[in-house]
Structures are given as structure tokens and as C-alpha cells.
């Protein structure tokens, strides 16, 4: 079974702090994704990575950065946390799709981040 | 820009009923569509993946269909159980893209 793990289930940080969210997958997937989920707004893509050290901005990258130094690990960084970044953060991974064939995305359990 | 809509936003049915959840998308140029289940406060669990060349996929009591030309998918749940209570999300992957575009979900409650 594919396993995607996230470093924390719950996190409370203060405004202005630098925050690291870690995600690890154990299935040698090329693609990894970071989403945030908010009531009424659904899931929105922040960043994704298609290979080590490669990344692309998603729909809402402002205020975030990412790091992928190893294939299995994808980190989301909040450089200076703000209250509007309070949210559920979900990490996902998948094999890289070839041509018109797509593979499933597998999600981690999520990190509920509160910024006060 | 791809938009995914799920109607209704919430559904409550008695145990044992068969039910259908709906998903529609605006751009039919998709590679695949994926249905997920999300329990409160948890991550997403993949239920079914339908490739654009397929019409349906089945897993146990779940059957998902895809009509790409009309931009619609349905998730059929047979003989519903209280354990099926959760939010169900559909998501599509557009051609040339790696990311998924999600609907807002349908919150399903199965009453014993």
C-alpha cells in the first residue's frame, strides 16, 4: 500500500514564525503536491514537484515556498506565517503520468495548522 | 479554466438505500477523473480512478461512470451503510497537466 505521511497532525504557530511542513512518501513517486483545504473554497494547489529539485507553482503559491532535496520528501515552508494561512494542509503523491494515461493521487492524513 | 461542480452539497438518506452522487466538469479535455472519500478532519482516500478512455469502474459496492462528452461523472453507492457517511469529492486531471482540479464535495450522511 502507498503510504504518505505528514510530520504533524496539528500545529499551532505564532504570526511571523517560519513554519516547515514535511511530507514523505514510500512508493518512489515522481510527483508530489501540496494543497490547502478551506471551508467553502475546497482544495487548492499550492505547489507541486515533478522531480528532485524541480517545482512548479500551483494556484495559490503566494506566501509559500517548497523544497525537494530527496525524491521521497517534499517540504512546504511558510516564510513568515500569517493568520490567513490557518488551514488544513494536505500532501499528495503520484507516479508521473505518461501520455494520456493518469495515475492515482494518494493523500496524507493532513496537518491542521493554526496561526495565532 | 476547468471548473468542477458537485451537486448536492449535502445528502441524507436512510441505511440500505442505493444512491447516486453527481460530478460535472466544464472542459471535456481530461485525462482521468478520480473519486475520493474524506472523513472529518482526515486526509483523502482514493476510491476509484477512471481513465478518459473508460466508461466506468467498479470497486465493491461502488460504481463510477464517466461521460466525457457531456462533462459528467456519477458515483453509485449500493446498499448504503452508516460507515459510508463522509464527504465525497471528485477531481479531474486535464490534458497536459499533472494537477487535479477538485469539486467542493458532497457531504453524505447515512441514517441507521
mmCIF file of C-alpha atoms in Angstrom:
data_model
loop_
_atom_site.group_PDB
_atom_site.id
_atom_site.type_symbol
_atom_site.label_atom_id
_atom_site.label_comp_id
_atom_site.label_asym_id
_atom_site.label_seq_id
_atom_site.Cartn_x
_atom_site.Cartn_y
_atom_site.Cartn_z
ATOM 1 C CA UNK A 1 0.000 0.000 0.000
ATOM 2 C CA UNK A 2 1.118 3.518 -0.774
ATOM 3 C CA UNK A 3 1.917 5.459 2.325
ATOM 4 C CA UNK A 4 2.077 9.240 2.501
ATOM 5 C CA UNK A 5 2.943 10.613 5.907
ATOM 6 C CA UNK A 6 2.959 14.160 7.219
ATOM 7 C CA UNK A 7 5.119 15.275 10.107
ATOM 8 C CA UNK A 8 2.352 16.697 12.301
ATOM 9 C CA UNK A 9 -1.418 16.266 12.591
ATOM 10 C CA UNK A 10 -1.862 19.527 14.487
ATOM 11 C CA UNK A 11 0.394 22.558 14.669
ATOM 12 C CA UNK A 12 -0.008 25.916 16.403
ATOM 13 C CA UNK A 13 2.350 28.738 15.429
ATOM 14 C CA UNK A 14 2.579 32.450 16.057
ATOM 15 C CA UNK A 15 2.363 35.172 13.428
ATOM 16 C CA UNK A 16 5.752 35.816 11.843
ATOM 17 C CA UNK A 17 7.235 32.411 12.632
ATOM 18 C CA UNK A 18 8.873 30.314 9.934
ATOM 19 C CA UNK A 19 6.946 27.054 9.594
ATOM 20 C CA UNK A 20 8.038 23.790 7.994
ATOM 21 C CA UNK A 21 5.547 21.108 6.972
ATOM 22 C CA UNK A 22 7.110 17.815 5.950
ATOM 23 C CA UNK A 23 5.718 15.096 3.731
ATOM 24 C CA UNK A 24 7.235 11.688 2.993
ATOM 25 C CA UNK A 25 6.054 9.014 0.547
ATOM 26 C CA UNK A 26 7.366 5.480 0.334
ATOM 27 C CA UNK A 27 6.395 4.456 -3.216
ATOM 28 C CA UNK A 28 9.095 6.113 -5.313
ATOM 29 C CA UNK A 29 6.587 8.541 -6.853
ATOM 30 C CA UNK A 30 7.935 11.253 -9.104
ATOM 31 C CA UNK A 31 5.154 13.766 -8.400
ATOM 32 C CA UNK A 32 4.395 15.340 -5.053
ATOM 33 C CA UNK A 33 1.818 18.031 -4.276
ATOM 34 C CA UNK A 34 0.859 20.429 -1.526
ATOM 35 C CA UNK A 35 -2.786 21.550 -1.212
ATOM 36 C CA UNK A 36 -4.648 23.590 1.329
ATOM 37 C CA UNK A 37 -8.282 22.971 2.152
ATOM 38 C CA UNK A 38 -10.613 25.632 3.474
ATOM 39 C CA UNK A 39 -14.379 25.558 4.063
ATOM 40 C CA UNK A 40 -16.220 26.939 1.079
ATOM 41 C CA UNK A 41 -13.067 27.103 -1.049
ATOM 42 C CA UNK A 42 -12.296 23.398 -1.380
ATOM 43 C CA UNK A 43 -8.840 22.062 -2.154
ATOM 44 C CA UNK A 44 -6.424 24.428 -3.824
ATOM 45 C CA UNK A 45 -2.986 23.539 -5.146
ATOM 46 C CA UNK A 46 -0.094 25.493 -3.628
ATOM 47 C CA UNK A 47 2.934 23.887 -5.298
ATOM 48 C CA UNK A 48 3.876 20.644 -6.901
ATOM 49 C CA UNK A 49 7.144 18.940 -7.740
ATOM 50 C CA UNK A 50 7.715 16.533 -10.616
ATOM 51 C CA UNK A 51 11.279 15.570 -9.723
ATOM 52 C CA UNK A 52 14.021 16.238 -7.188
ATOM 53 C CA UNK A 53 14.787 19.962 -7.048
ATOM 54 C CA UNK A 54 12.024 20.656 -9.615
ATOM 55 C CA UNK A 55 8.894 22.570 -8.686
ATOM 56 C CA UNK A 56 6.023 24.437 -10.217
ATOM 57 C CA UNK A 57 3.661 26.982 -8.738
ATOM 58 C CA UNK A 58 0.082 25.967 -8.257
ATOM 59 C CA UNK A 59 -2.936 28.220 -7.950
ATOM 60 C CA UNK A 60 -2.041 29.950 -4.663
ATOM 61 C CA UNK A 61 1.762 29.989 -4.166
ATOM 62 C CA UNK A 62 1.975 33.424 -2.517
ATOM 63 C CA UNK A 63 3.452 33.271 0.963
ATOM 64 C CA UNK A 64 4.795 29.739 0.494
ATOM 65 C CA UNK A 65 7.923 28.050 -0.771
ATOM 66 C CA UNK A 66 8.850 24.398 -1.175
ATOM 67 C CA UNK A 67 11.900 22.184 -1.089
ATOM 68 C CA UNK A 68 12.528 18.755 -2.586
ATOM 69 C CA UNK A 69 16.056 17.581 -1.958
ATOM 70 C CA UNK A 70 15.202 13.861 -1.979
ATOM 71 C CA UNK A 71 12.648 12.033 -4.079
ATOM 72 C CA UNK A 72 10.624 10.793 -1.116
ATOM 73 C CA UNK A 73 10.405 14.086 0.767
ATOM 74 C CA UNK A 74 8.598 17.324 -0.083
ATOM 75 C CA UNK A 75 8.581 20.247 2.333
ATOM 76 C CA UNK A 76 6.253 23.221 2.447
ATOM 77 C CA UNK A 77 7.672 26.367 4.021
ATOM 78 C CA UNK A 78 5.749 29.341 5.338
ATOM 79 C CA UNK A 79 8.443 32.010 5.439
ATOM 80 C CA UNK A 80 6.514 34.283 7.815
ATOM 81 C CA UNK A 81 3.275 32.734 8.984
ATOM 82 C CA UNK A 82 0.139 34.859 8.926
ATOM 83 C CA UNK A 83 -3.326 34.253 10.330
ATOM 84 C CA UNK A 84 -4.791 33.826 6.840
ATOM 85 C CA UNK A 85 -2.596 30.733 6.459
ATOM 86 C CA UNK A 86 -4.574 28.931 9.148
ATOM 87 C CA UNK A 87 -5.852 25.923 7.241
ATOM 88 C CA UNK A 88 -5.719 22.175 6.667
ATOM 89 C CA UNK A 89 -2.644 21.284 4.581
ATOM 90 C CA UNK A 90 -2.678 18.093 2.549
ATOM 91 C CA UNK A 91 0.233 16.443 0.810
ATOM 92 C CA UNK A 92 -0.200 14.012 -2.082
ATOM 93 C CA UNK A 93 1.955 11.951 -4.407
ATOM 94 C CA UNK A 94 1.576 10.076 -7.686
ATOM 95 C CA UNK A 95 3.533 8.415 -10.394
ATOM 96 C CA UNK A 96 4.303 10.678 -13.320
ATOM 97 C CA UNK A 97 1.641 10.293 -15.964
ATOM 98 C CA UNK A 98 2.756 9.153 -19.370
ATOM 99 C CA UNK A 99 0.810 10.382 -22.357
ATOM 100 C CA UNK A 100 -2.918 10.260 -21.832
ATOM 101 C CA UNK A 101 -2.762 7.731 -19.004
ATOM 102 C CA UNK A 102 -3.020 9.081 -15.482
ATOM 103 C CA UNK A 103 -2.221 7.578 -12.131
ATOM 104 C CA UNK A 104 -3.990 7.944 -8.807
ATOM 105 C CA UNK A 105 -3.004 10.643 -6.391
ATOM 106 C CA UNK A 106 -2.524 9.380 -2.840
ATOM 107 C CA UNK A 107 -3.004 11.731 0.070
ATOM 108 C CA UNK A 108 -1.509 12.013 3.526
ATOM 109 C CA UNK A 109 -3.575 12.479 6.709
ATOM 110 C CA UNK A 110 -3.271 16.266 6.678
ATOM 111 C CA UNK A 111 -1.824 18.876 9.037
ATOM 112 C CA UNK A 112 -4.217 21.262 10.743
ATOM 113 C CA UNK A 113 -2.204 24.485 11.111
ATOM 114 C CA UNK A 114 -3.395 27.313 13.340
ATOM 115 C CA UNK A 115 -1.554 30.630 13.235
ATOM 116 C CA UNK A 116 -2.317 32.952 16.158
ATOM 117 C CA UNK B 1 -10.282 27.197 -16.928
ATOM 118 C CA UNK B 2 -11.589 23.850 -15.687
ATOM 119 C CA UNK B 3 -14.373 24.019 -13.119
ATOM 120 C CA UNK B 4 -15.766 21.033 -11.246
ATOM 121 C CA UNK B 5 -19.187 21.098 -9.607
ATOM 122 C CA UNK B 6 -20.783 18.609 -7.246
ATOM 123 C CA UNK B 7 -24.479 18.730 -6.535
ATOM 124 C CA UNK B 8 -25.976 18.393 -3.984
ATOM 125 C CA UNK B 9 -23.629 19.824 -1.371
ATOM 126 C CA UNK B 10 -25.204 17.565 1.254
ATOM 127 C CA UNK B 11 -27.345 14.443 1.151
ATOM 128 C CA UNK B 12 -29.006 12.445 3.907
ATOM 129 C CA UNK B 13 -30.552 9.007 3.240
ATOM 130 C CA UNK B 14 -31.690 6.018 5.313
ATOM 131 C CA UNK B 15 -29.477 2.978 5.578
ATOM 132 C CA UNK B 16 -29.860 0.405 2.834
ATOM 133 C CA UNK B 17 -30.729 2.803 0.021
ATOM 134 C CA UNK B 18 -28.896 2.921 -3.259
ATOM 135 C CA UNK B 19 -27.732 6.425 -4.102
ATOM 136 C CA UNK B 20 -26.000 8.480 -6.774
ATOM 137 C CA UNK B 21 -23.576 11.359 -6.334
ATOM 138 C CA UNK B 22 -23.030 13.725 -9.241
ATOM 139 C CA UNK B 23 -19.964 15.488 -10.588
ATOM 140 C CA UNK B 24 -19.805 17.779 -13.613
ATOM 141 C CA UNK B 25 -16.848 19.483 -15.269
ATOM 142 C CA UNK B 26 -16.682 22.255 -17.833
ATOM 143 C CA UNK B 27 -13.777 21.153 -20.056
ATOM 144 C CA UNK B 28 -14.124 17.674 -21.543
ATOM 145 C CA UNK B 29 -10.411 17.520 -22.445
ATOM 146 C CA UNK B 30 -9.441 15.412 -19.441
ATOM 147 C CA UNK B 31 -7.050 12.540 -18.890
ATOM 148 C CA UNK B 32 -8.892 10.995 -15.968
ATOM 149 C CA UNK B 33 -11.317 11.542 -13.115
ATOM 150 C CA UNK B 34 -10.808 10.391 -9.547
ATOM 151 C CA UNK B 35 -13.330 9.948 -6.731
ATOM 152 C CA UNK B 36 -12.199 10.389 -3.121
ATOM 153 C CA UNK B 37 -13.691 9.965 0.286
ATOM 154 C CA UNK B 38 -12.828 12.271 3.205
ATOM 155 C CA UNK B 39 -13.776 11.636 6.825
ATOM 156 C CA UNK B 40 -13.984 14.682 9.137
ATOM 157 C CA UNK B 41 -10.558 16.093 9.954
ATOM 158 C CA UNK B 42 -8.783 13.457 7.877
ATOM 159 C CA UNK B 43 -6.981 13.180 4.566
ATOM 160 C CA UNK B 44 -8.463 11.942 1.295
ATOM 161 C CA UNK B 45 -8.838 8.267 0.470
ATOM 162 C CA UNK B 46 -8.860 7.349 -3.208
ATOM 163 C CA UNK B 47 -11.929 5.312 -4.168
ATOM 164 C CA UNK B 48 -11.875 4.991 -7.945
ATOM 165 C CA UNK B 49 -9.911 6.301 -10.899
ATOM 166 C CA UNK B 50 -11.492 6.392 -14.361
ATOM 167 C CA UNK B 51 -9.297 7.000 -17.381
ATOM 168 C CA UNK B 52 -10.715 9.188 -20.161
ATOM 169 C CA UNK B 53 -11.000 6.135 -22.420
ATOM 170 C CA UNK B 54 -13.119 4.230 -19.876
ATOM 171 C CA UNK B 55 -16.845 4.421 -19.242
ATOM 172 C CA UNK B 56 -16.941 3.031 -15.726
ATOM 173 C CA UNK B 57 -15.040 1.479 -12.845
ATOM 174 C CA UNK B 58 -16.261 -0.703 -10.026
ATOM 175 C CA UNK B 59 -14.977 -1.462 -6.561
ATOM 176 C CA UNK B 60 -17.188 -3.461 -4.231
ATOM 177 C CA UNK B 61 -20.434 -1.532 -3.680
ATOM 178 C CA UNK B 62 -19.116 1.478 -5.591
ATOM 179 C CA UNK B 63 -19.517 2.117 -9.289
ATOM 180 C CA UNK B 64 -18.285 5.252 -11.014
ATOM 181 C CA UNK B 65 -19.259 6.218 -14.542
ATOM 182 C CA UNK B 66 -17.792 8.796 -16.882
ATOM 183 C CA UNK B 67 -19.407 10.570 -19.821
ATOM 184 C CA UNK B 68 -16.604 12.760 -21.046
ATOM 185 C CA UNK B 69 -18.507 14.358 -23.906
ATOM 186 C CA UNK B 70 -21.209 15.688 -21.599
ATOM 187 C CA UNK B 71 -18.752 16.516 -18.796
ATOM 188 C CA UNK B 72 -20.364 14.287 -16.185
ATOM 189 C CA UNK B 73 -19.497 11.537 -13.768
ATOM 190 C CA UNK B 74 -21.613 9.703 -11.231
ATOM 191 C CA UNK B 75 -20.680 7.663 -8.190
ATOM 192 C CA UNK B 76 -23.213 4.968 -7.401
ATOM 193 C CA UNK B 77 -23.237 3.507 -3.896
ATOM 194 C CA UNK B 78 -25.250 0.329 -3.440
ATOM 195 C CA UNK B 79 -26.874 -0.756 -0.186
ATOM 196 C CA UNK B 80 -25.607 2.226 1.777
ATOM 197 C CA UNK B 81 -24.311 1.766 5.346
ATOM 198 C CA UNK B 82 -23.726 4.229 8.194
ATOM 199 C CA UNK B 83 -19.972 3.731 7.650
ATOM 200 C CA UNK B 84 -20.364 5.307 4.223
ATOM 201 C CA UNK B 85 -21.053 8.653 5.874
ATOM 202 C CA UNK B 86 -18.304 11.023 4.723
ATOM 203 C CA UNK B 87 -17.622 13.790 2.214
ATOM 204 C CA UNK B 88 -17.140 12.549 -1.341
ATOM 205 C CA UNK B 89 -15.007 14.575 -3.724
ATOM 206 C CA UNK B 90 -14.405 14.217 -7.415
ATOM 207 C CA UNK B 91 -11.376 15.619 -9.199
ATOM 208 C CA UNK B 92 -10.300 15.780 -12.836
ATOM 209 C CA UNK B 93 -6.881 15.895 -14.422
ATOM 210 C CA UNK B 94 -6.748 17.989 -17.558
ATOM 211 C CA UNK B 95 -4.787 17.063 -20.630
ATOM 212 C CA UNK B 96 -1.138 18.062 -20.357
ATOM 213 C CA UNK B 97 -1.469 18.702 -16.631
ATOM 214 C CA UNK B 98 -0.290 16.795 -13.588
ATOM 215 C CA UNK B 99 -2.520 18.534 -11.082
ATOM 216 C CA UNK B 100 -6.103 17.721 -10.145
ATOM 217 C CA UNK B 101 -8.985 20.185 -10.084
ATOM 218 C CA UNK B 102 -11.420 19.368 -7.293
ATOM 219 C CA UNK B 103 -15.122 19.823 -6.773
ATOM 220 C CA UNK B 104 -16.417 21.157 -3.442
ATOM 221 C CA UNK B 105 -17.674 17.735 -2.400
ATOM 222 C CA UNK B 106 -20.957 16.165 -1.322
ATOM 223 C CA UNK B 107 -21.379 15.545 2.397
ATOM 224 C CA UNK B 108 -23.213 12.233 2.721
ATOM 225 C CA UNK B 109 -24.998 11.083 5.867
ATOM 226 C CA UNK B 110 -26.441 7.569 6.108
ATOM 227 C CA UNK B 111 -29.009 7.306 8.890
ATOM 228 C CA UNK B 112 -29.339 3.956 10.738
#
